[in-house]
mmCIF file with all atom_site columns, C-alpha atoms in Angstrom:
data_model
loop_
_atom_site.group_PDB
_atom_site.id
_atom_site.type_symbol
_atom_site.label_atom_id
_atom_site.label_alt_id
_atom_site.label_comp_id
_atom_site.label_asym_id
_atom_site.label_entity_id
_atom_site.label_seq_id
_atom_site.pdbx_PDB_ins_code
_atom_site.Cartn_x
_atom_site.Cartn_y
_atom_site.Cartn_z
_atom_site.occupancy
_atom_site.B_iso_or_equiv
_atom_site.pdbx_formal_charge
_atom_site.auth_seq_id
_atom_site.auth_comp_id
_atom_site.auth_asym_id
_atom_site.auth_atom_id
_atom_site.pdbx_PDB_model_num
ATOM 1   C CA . UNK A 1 1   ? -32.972 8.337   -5.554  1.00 0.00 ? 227 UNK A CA 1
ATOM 2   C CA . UNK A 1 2   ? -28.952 8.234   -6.209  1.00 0.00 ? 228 UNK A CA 1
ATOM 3   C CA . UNK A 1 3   ? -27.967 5.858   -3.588  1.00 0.00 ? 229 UNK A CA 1
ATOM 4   C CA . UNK A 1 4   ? -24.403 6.170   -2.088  1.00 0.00 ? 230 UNK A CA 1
ATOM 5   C CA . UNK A 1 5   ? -21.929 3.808   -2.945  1.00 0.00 ? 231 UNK A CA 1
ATOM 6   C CA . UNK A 1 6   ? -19.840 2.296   -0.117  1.00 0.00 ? 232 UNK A CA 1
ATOM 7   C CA . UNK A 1 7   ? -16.368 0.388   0.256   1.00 0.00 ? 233 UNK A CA 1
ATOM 8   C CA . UNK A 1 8   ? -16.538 -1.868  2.858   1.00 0.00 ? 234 UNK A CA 1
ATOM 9   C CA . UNK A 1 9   ? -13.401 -2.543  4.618   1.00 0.00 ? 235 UNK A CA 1
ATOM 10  C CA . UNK A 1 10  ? -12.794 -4.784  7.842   1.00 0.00 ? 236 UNK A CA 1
ATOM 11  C CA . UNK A 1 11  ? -10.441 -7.981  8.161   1.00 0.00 ? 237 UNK A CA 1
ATOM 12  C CA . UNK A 1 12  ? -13.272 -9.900  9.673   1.00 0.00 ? 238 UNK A CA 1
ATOM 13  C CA . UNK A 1 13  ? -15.644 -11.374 7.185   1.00 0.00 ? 239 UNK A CA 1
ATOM 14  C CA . UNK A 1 14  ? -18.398 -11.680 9.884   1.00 0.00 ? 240 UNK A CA 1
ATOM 15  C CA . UNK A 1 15  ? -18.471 -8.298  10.431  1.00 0.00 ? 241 UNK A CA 1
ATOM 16  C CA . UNK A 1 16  ? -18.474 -7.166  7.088   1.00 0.00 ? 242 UNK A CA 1
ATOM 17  C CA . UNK A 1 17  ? -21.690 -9.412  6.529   1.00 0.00 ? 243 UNK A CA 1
ATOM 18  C CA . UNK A 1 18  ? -23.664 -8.147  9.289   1.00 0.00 ? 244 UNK A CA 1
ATOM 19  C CA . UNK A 1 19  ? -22.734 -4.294  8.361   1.00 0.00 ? 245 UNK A CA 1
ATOM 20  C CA . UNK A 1 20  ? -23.302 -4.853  4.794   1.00 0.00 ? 246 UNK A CA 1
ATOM 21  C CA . UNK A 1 21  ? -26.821 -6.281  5.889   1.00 0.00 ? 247 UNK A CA 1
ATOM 22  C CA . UNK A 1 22  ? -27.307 -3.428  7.664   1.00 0.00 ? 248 UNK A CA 1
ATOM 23  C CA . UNK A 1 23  ? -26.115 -0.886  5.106   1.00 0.00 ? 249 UNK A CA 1
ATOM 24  C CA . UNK A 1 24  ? -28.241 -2.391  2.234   1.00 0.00 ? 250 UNK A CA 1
ATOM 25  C CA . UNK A 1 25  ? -31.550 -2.940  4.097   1.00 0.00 ? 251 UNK A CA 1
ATOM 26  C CA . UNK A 1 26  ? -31.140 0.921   3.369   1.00 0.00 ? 252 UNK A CA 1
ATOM 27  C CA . UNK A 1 27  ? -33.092 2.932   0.252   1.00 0.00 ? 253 UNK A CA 1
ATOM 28  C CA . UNK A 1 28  ? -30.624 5.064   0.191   1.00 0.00 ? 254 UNK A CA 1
ATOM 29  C CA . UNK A 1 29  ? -27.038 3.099   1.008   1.00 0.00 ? 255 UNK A CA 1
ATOM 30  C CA . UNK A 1 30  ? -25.974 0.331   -1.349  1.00 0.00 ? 256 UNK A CA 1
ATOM 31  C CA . UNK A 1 31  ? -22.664 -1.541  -0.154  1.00 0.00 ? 257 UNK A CA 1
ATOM 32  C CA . UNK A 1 32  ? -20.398 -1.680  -3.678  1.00 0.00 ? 258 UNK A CA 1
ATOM 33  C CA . UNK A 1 33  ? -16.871 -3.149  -2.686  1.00 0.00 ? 259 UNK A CA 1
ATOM 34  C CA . UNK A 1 34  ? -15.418 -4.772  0.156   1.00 0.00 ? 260 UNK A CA 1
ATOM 35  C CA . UNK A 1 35  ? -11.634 -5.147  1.165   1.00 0.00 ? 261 UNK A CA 1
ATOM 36  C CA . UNK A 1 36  ? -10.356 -7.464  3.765   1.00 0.00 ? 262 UNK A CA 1
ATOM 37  C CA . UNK A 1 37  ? -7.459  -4.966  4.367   1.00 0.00 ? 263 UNK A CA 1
ATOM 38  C CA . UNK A 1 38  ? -6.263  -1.382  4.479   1.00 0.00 ? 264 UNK A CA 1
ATOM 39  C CA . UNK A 1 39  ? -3.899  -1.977  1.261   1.00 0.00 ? 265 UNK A CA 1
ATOM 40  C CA . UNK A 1 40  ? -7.312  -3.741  -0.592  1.00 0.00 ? 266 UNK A CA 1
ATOM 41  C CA . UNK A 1 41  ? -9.308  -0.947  0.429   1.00 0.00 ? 267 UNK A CA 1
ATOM 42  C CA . UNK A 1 42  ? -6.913  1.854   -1.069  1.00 0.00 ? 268 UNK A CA 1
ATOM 43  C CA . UNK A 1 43  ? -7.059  -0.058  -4.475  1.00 0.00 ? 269 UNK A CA 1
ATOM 44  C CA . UNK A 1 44  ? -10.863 -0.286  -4.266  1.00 0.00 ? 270 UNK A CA 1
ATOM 45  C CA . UNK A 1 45  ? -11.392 3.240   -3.715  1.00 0.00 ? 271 UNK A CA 1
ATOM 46  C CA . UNK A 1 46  ? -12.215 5.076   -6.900  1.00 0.00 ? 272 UNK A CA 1
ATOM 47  C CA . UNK A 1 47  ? -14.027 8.207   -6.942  1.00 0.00 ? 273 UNK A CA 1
ATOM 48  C CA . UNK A 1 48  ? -15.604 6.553   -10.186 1.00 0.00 ? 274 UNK A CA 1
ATOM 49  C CA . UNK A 1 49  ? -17.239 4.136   -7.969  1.00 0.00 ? 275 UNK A CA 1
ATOM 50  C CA . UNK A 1 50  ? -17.623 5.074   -4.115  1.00 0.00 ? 276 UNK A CA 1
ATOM 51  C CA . UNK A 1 51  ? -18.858 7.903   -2.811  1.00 0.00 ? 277 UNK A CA 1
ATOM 52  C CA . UNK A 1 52  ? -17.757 6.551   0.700   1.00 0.00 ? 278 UNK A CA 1
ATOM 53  C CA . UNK A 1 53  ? -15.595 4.356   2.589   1.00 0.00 ? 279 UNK A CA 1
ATOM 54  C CA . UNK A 1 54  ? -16.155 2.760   5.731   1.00 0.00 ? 280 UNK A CA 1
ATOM 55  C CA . UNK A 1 55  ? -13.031 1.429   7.631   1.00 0.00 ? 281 UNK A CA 1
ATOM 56  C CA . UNK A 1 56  ? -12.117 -0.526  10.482  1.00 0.00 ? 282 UNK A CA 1
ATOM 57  C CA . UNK A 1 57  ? -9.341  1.035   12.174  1.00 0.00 ? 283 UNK A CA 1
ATOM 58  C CA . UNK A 1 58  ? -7.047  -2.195  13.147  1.00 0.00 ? 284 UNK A CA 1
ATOM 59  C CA . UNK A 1 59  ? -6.325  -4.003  9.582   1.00 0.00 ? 285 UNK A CA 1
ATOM 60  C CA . UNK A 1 60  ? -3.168  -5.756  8.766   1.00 0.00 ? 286 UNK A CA 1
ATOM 61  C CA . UNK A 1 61  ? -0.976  -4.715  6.461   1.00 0.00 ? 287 UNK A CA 1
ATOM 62  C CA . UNK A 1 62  ? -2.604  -1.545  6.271   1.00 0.00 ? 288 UNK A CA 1
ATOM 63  C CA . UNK A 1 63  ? -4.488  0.151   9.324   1.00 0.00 ? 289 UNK A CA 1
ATOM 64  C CA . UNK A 1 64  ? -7.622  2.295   8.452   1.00 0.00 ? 290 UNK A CA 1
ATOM 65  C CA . UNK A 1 65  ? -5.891  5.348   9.463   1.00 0.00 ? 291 UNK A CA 1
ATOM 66  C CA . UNK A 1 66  ? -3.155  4.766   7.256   1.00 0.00 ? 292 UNK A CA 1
ATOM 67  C CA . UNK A 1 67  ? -6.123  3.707   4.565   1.00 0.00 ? 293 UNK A CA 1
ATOM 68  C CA . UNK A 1 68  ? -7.762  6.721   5.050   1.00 0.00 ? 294 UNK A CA 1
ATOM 69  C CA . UNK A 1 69  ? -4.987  9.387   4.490   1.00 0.00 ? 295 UNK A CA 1
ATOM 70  C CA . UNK A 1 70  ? -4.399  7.566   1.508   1.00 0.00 ? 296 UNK A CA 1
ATOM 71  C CA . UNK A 1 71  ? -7.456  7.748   0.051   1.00 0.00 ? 297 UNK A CA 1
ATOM 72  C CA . UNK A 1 72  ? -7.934  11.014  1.019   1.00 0.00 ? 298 UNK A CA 1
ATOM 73  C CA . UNK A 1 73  ? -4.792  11.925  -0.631  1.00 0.00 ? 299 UNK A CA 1
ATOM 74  C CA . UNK A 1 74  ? -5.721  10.359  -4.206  1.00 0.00 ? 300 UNK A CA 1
ATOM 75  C CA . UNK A 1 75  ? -9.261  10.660  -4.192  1.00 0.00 ? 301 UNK A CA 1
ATOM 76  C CA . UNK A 1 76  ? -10.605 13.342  -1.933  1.00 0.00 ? 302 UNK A CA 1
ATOM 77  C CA . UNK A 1 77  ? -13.974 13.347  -3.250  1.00 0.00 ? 303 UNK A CA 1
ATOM 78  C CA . UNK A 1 78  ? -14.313 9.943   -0.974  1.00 0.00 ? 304 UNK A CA 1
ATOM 79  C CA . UNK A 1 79  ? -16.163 10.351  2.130   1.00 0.00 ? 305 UNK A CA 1
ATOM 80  C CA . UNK A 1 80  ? -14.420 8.708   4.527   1.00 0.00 ? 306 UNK A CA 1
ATOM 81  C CA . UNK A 1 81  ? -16.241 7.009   8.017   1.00 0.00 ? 307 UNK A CA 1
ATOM 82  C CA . UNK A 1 82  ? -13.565 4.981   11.221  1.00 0.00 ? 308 UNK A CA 1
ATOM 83  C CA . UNK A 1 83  ? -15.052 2.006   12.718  1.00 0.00 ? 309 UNK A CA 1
ATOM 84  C CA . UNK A 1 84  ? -13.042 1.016   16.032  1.00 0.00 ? 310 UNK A CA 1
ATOM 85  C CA . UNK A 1 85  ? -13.544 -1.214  18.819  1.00 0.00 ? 311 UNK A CA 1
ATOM 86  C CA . UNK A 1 86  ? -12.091 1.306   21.086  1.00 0.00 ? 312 UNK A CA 1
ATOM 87  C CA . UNK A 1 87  ? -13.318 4.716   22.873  1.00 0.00 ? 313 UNK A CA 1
ATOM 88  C CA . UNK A 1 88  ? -10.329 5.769   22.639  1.00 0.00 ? 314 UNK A CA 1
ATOM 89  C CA . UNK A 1 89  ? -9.346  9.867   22.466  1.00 0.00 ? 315 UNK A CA 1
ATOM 90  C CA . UNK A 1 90  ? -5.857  9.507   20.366  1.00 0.00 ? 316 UNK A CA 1
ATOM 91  C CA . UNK A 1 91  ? -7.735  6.812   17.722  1.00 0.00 ? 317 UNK A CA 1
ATOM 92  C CA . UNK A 1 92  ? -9.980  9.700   17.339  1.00 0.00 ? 318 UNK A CA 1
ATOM 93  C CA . UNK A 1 93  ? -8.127  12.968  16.950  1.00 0.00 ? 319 UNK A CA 1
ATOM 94  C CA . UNK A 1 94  ? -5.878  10.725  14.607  1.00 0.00 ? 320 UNK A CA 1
ATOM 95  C CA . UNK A 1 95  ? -8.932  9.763   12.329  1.00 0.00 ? 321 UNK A CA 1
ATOM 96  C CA . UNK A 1 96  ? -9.751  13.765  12.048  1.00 0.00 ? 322 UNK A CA 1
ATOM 97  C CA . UNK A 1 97  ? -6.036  14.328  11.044  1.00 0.00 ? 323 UNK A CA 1
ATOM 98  C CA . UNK A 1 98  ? -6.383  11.781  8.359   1.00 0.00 ? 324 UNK A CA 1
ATOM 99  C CA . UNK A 1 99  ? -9.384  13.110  6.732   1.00 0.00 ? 325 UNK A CA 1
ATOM 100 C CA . UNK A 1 100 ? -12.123 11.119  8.244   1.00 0.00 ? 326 UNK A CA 1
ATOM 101 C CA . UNK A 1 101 ? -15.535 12.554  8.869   1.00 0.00 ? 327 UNK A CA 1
ATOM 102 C CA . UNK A 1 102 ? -16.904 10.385  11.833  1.00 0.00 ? 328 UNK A CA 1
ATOM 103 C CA . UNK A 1 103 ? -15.681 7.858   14.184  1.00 0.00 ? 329 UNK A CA 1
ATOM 104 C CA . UNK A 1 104 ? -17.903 4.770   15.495  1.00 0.00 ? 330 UNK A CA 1
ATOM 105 C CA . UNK A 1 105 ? -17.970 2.686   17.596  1.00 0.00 ? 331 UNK A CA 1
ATOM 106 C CA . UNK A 1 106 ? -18.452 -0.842  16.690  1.00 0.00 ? 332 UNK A CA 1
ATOM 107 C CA . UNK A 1 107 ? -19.805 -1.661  19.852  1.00 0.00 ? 333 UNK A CA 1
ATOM 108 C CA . UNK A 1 108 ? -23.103 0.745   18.791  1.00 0.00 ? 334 UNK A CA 1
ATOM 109 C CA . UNK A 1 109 ? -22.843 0.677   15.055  1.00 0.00 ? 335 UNK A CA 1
ATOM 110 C CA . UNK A 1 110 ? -26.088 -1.370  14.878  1.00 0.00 ? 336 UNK A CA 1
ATOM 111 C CA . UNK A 1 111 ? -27.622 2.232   16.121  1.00 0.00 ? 337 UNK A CA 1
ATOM 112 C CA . UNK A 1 112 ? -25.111 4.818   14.560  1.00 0.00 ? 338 UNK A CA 1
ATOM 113 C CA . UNK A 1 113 ? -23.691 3.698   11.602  1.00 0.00 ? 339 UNK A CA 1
ATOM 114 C CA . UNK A 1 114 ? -26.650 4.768   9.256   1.00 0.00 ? 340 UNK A CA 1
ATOM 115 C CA . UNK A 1 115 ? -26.796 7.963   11.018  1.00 0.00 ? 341 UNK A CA 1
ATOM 116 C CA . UNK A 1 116 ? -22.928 8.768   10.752  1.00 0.00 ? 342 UNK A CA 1
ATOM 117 C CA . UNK A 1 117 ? -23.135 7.829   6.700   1.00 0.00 ? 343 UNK A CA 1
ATOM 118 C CA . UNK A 1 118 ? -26.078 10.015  6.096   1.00 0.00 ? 344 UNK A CA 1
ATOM 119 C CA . UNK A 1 119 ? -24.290 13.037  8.090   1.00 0.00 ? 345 UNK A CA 1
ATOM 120 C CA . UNK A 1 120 ? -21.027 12.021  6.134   1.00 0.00 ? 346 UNK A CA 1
ATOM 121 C CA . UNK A 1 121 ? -22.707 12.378  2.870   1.00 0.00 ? 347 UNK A CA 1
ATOM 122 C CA . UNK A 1 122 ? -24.286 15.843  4.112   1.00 0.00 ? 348 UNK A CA 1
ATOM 123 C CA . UNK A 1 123 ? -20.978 17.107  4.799   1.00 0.00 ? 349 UNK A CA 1
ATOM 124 C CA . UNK A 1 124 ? -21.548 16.850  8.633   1.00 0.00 ? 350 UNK A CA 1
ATOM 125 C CA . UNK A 1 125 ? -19.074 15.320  11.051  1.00 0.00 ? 351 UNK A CA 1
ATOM 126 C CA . UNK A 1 126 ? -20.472 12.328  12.872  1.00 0.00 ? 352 UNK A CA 1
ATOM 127 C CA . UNK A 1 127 ? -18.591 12.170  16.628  1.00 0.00 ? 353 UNK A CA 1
ATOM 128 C CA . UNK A 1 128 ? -20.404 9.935   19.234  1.00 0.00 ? 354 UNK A CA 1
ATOM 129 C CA . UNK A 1 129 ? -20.973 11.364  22.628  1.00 0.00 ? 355 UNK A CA 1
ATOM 130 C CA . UNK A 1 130 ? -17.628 10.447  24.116  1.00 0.00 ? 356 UNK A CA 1
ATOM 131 C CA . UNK A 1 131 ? -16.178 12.051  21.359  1.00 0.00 ? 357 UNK A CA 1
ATOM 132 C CA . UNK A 1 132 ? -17.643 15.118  21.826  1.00 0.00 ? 358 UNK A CA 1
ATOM 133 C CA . UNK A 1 133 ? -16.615 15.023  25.224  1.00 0.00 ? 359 UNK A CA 1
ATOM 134 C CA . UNK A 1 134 ? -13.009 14.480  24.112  1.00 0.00 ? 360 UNK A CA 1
ATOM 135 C CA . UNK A 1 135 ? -12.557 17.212  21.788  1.00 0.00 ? 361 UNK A CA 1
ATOM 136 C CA . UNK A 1 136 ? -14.108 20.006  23.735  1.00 0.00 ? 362 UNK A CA 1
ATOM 137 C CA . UNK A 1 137 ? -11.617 19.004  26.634  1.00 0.00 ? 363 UNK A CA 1
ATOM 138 C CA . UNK A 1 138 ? -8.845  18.968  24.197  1.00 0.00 ? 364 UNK A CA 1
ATOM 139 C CA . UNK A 1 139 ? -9.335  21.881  22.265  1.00 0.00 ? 365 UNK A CA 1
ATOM 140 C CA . UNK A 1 140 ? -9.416  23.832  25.890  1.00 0.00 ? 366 UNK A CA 1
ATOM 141 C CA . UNK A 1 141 ? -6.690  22.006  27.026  1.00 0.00 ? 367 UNK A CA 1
ATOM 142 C CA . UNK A 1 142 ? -4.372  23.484  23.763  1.00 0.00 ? 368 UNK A CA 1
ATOM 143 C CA . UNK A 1 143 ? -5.696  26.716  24.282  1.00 0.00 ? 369 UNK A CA 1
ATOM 144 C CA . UNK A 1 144 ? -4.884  27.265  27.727  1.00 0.00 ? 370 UNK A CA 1
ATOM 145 C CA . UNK A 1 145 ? -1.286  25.589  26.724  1.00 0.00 ? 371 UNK A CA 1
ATOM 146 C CA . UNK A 1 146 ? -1.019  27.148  23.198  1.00 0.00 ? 372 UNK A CA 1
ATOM 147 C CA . UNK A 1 147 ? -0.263  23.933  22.265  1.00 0.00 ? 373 UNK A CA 1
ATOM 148 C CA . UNK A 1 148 ? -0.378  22.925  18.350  1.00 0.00 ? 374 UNK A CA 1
ATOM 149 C CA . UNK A 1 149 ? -0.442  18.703  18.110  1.00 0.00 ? 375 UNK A CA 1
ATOM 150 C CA . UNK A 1 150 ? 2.402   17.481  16.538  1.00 0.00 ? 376 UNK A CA 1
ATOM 151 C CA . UNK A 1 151 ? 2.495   16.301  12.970  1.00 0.00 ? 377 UNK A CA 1
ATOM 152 C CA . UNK A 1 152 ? 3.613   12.302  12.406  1.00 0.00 ? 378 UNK A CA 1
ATOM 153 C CA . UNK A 1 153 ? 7.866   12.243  11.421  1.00 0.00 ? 379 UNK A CA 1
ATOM 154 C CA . UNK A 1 154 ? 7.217   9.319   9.561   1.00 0.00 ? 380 UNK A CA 1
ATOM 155 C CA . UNK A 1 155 ? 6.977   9.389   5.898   1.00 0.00 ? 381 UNK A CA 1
ATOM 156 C CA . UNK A 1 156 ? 3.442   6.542   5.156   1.00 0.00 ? 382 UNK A CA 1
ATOM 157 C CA . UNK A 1 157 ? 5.716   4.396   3.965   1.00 0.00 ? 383 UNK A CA 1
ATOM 158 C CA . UNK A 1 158 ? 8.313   4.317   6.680   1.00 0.00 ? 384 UNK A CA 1
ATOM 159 C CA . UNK A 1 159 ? 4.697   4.044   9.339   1.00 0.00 ? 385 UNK A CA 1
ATOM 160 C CA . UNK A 1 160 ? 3.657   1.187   6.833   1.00 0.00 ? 386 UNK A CA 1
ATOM 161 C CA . UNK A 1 161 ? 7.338   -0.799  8.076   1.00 0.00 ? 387 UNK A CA 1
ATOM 162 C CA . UNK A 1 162 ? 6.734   0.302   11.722  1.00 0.00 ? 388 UNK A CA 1
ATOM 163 C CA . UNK A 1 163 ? 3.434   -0.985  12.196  1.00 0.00 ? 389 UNK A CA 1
ATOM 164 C CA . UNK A 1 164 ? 4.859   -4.573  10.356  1.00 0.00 ? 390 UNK A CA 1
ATOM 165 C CA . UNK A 1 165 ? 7.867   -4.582  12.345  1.00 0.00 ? 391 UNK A CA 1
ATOM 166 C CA . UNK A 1 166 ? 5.816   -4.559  15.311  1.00 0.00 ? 392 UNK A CA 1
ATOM 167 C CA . UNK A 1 167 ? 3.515   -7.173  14.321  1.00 0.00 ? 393 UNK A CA 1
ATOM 168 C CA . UNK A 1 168 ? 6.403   -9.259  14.656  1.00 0.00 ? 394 UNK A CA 1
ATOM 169 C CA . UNK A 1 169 ? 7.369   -10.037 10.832  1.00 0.00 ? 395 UNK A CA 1
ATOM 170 C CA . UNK A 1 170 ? 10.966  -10.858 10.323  1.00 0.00 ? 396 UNK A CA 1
ATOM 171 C CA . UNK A 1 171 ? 13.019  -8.290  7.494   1.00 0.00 ? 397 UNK A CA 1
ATOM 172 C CA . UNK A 1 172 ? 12.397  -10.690 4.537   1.00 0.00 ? 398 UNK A CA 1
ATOM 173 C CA . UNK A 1 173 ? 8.907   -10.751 5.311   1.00 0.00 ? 399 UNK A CA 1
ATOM 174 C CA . UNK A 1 174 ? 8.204   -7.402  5.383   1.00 0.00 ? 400 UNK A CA 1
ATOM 175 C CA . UNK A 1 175 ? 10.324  -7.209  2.204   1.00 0.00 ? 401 UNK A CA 1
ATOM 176 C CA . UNK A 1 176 ? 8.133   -10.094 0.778   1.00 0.00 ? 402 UNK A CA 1
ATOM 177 C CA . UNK A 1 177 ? 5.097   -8.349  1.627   1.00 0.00 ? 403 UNK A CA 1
ATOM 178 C CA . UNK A 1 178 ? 6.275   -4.563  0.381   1.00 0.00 ? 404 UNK A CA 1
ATOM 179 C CA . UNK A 1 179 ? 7.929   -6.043  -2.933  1.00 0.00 ? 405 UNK A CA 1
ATOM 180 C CA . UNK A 1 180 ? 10.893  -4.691  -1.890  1.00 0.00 ? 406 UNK A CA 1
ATOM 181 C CA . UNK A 1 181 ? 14.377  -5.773  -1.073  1.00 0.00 ? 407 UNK A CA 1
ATOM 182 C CA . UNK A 1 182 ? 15.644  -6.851  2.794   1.00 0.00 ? 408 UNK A CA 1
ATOM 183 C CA . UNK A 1 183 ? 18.278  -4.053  2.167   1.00 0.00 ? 409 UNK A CA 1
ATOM 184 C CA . UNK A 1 184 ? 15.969  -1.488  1.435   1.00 0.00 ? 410 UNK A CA 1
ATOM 185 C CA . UNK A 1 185 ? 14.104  -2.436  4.614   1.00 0.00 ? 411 UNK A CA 1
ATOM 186 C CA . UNK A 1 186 ? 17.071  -2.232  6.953   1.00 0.00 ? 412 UNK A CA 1
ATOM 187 C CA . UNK A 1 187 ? 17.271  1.221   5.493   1.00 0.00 ? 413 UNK A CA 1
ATOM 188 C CA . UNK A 1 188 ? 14.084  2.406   5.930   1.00 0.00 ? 414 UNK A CA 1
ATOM 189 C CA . UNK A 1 189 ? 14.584  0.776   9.831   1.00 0.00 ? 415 UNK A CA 1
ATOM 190 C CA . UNK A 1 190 ? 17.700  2.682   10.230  1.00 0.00 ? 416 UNK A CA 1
ATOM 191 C CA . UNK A 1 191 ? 16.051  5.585   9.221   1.00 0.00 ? 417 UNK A CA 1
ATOM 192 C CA . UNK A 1 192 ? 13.212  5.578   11.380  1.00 0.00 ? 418 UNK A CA 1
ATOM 193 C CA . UNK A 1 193 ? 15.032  4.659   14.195  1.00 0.00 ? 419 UNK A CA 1
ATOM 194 C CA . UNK A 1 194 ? 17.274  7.891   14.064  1.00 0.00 ? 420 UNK A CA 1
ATOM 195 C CA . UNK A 1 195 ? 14.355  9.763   13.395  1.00 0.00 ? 421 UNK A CA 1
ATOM 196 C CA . UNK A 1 196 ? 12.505  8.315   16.373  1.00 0.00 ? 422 UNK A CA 1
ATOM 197 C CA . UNK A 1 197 ? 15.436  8.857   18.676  1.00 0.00 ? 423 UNK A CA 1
ATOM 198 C CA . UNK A 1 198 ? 15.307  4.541   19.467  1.00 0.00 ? 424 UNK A CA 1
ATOM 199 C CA . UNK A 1 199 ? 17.343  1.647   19.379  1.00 0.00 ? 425 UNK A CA 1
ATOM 200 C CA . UNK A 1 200 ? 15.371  -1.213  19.308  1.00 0.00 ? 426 UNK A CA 1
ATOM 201 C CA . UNK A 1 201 ? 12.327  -2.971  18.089  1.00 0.00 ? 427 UNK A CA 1
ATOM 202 C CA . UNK A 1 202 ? 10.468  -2.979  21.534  1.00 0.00 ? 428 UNK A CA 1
ATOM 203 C CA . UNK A 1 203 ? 11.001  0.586   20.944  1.00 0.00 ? 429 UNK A CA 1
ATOM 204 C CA . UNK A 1 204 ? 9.343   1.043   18.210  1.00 0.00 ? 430 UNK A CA 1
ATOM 205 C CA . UNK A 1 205 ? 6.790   -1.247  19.107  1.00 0.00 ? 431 UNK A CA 1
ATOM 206 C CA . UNK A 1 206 ? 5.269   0.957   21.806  1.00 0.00 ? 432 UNK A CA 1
ATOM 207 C CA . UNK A 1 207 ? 5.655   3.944   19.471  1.00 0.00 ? 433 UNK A CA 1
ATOM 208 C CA . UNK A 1 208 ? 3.426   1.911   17.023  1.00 0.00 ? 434 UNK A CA 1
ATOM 209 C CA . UNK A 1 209 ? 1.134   1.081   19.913  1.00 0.00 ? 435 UNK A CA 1
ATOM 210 C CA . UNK A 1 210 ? 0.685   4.841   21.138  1.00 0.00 ? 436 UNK A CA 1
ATOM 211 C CA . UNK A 1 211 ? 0.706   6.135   17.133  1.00 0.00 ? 437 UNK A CA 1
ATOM 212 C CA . UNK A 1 212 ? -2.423  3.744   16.623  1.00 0.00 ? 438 UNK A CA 1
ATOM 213 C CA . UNK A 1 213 ? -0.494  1.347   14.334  1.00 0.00 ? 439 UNK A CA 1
ATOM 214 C CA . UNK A 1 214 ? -0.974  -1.702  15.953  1.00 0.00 ? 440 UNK A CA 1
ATOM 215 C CA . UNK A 1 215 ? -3.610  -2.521  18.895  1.00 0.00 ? 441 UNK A CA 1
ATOM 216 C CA . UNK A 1 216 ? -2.334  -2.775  22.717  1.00 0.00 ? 442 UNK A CA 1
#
């Protein structure tokens, strides 16, 4: 039996034990790489190597959404599974924009999480019940409306700053942790703030709160 090769990513090291014991108590599931971050988890995820990744949604430097359209975008033969804390609707139609095949909860992972990487690896979206809820109500919501939702403004490397400036990290930092310079980062601020229609960074902290950057 081909087992399927999974990249482990949460910032917690706790966590990651107790899934990885979970995940390779498993015939068929064999736990290959872990990351500690979103960033560490893009750089781990070779289509050489993983057949699919498993990520927690709220990471630092990187969250697993931004993580996820990543790796989708350089290796979309990754499978890609969002583990969140939160029932919460926008986490979830965001993980579907960014490629993801499933969304669980971490709260019932101990019961789902095998079942959502078996259906990922089938080529079958995992949604919990909630989520089913959610999406029927949304998708008749949009028709009725003829709504389309909105694509992000933000360029992944301008949503990378956002979420950083938010966490509270001062311009050097950010360019410390980017490898870029400080005036390069009051660009890219500039930018998004025009873009964004704001002024300030309690601005865009909200915005990173209700884009799923950062946790409320």
């Amino acid at each position: 039996m081909n087992k399927t090769r999974i990249l482990l990513a949460d910032d917690h090291a706790l966590v990651r034990r107790g899934l990885r014991l979970i995940l390779d108590a498993e015939p068929d599931l064999e736990v290959v790489a872990e990351a500690a971050d979103g960033a560490q988890a893009v750089a781990a995820a070779s289509e050489d190597d993983v057949d699919l990744a498993i990520l927690d949604i709220a990471m630092p430097r990187m969250t697993g959404l931004q993580a996820a359209r990543e790796i989708s975008r350089r290796a979309p033969g990754i499978r890609i599974l969002i583990l969140s804390m939160y029932d919460n609707e926008q986490y979830f139609f965001e993980s579907l924009k960014v490629g993801a095949s499933g969304y669980v909860l971490k709260s019932v992972a101990d019961q789902d999480l095998l079942e959502a990487c078996r259906a990922t690896m089938r080529g079958e979206p995992f949604l919990y019940p909630g989520a089913v809820t959610a999406l029927i109500r949304d998708y008749l919501q949009r028709d009725r409306e003829g709504e389309r939702m909105p694509e992000s403004i933000l360029t992944p490397r301008e949503e990378e700053i956002v979420k950083l400036i938010a966490e509270g990290n001062s311009a050097k930092e950010i360019a410390e942790t980017l490898v870029i310079s400080v005036k390069t980062v009051d660009r890219h601020r500039a930018n998004i703030l025009q873009k964004l229609g704001m002024r300030d960074r309690l601005e865009l902290t909200r915005y990173a709160i209700r884009a799923g950057l950062v946790e409320p």
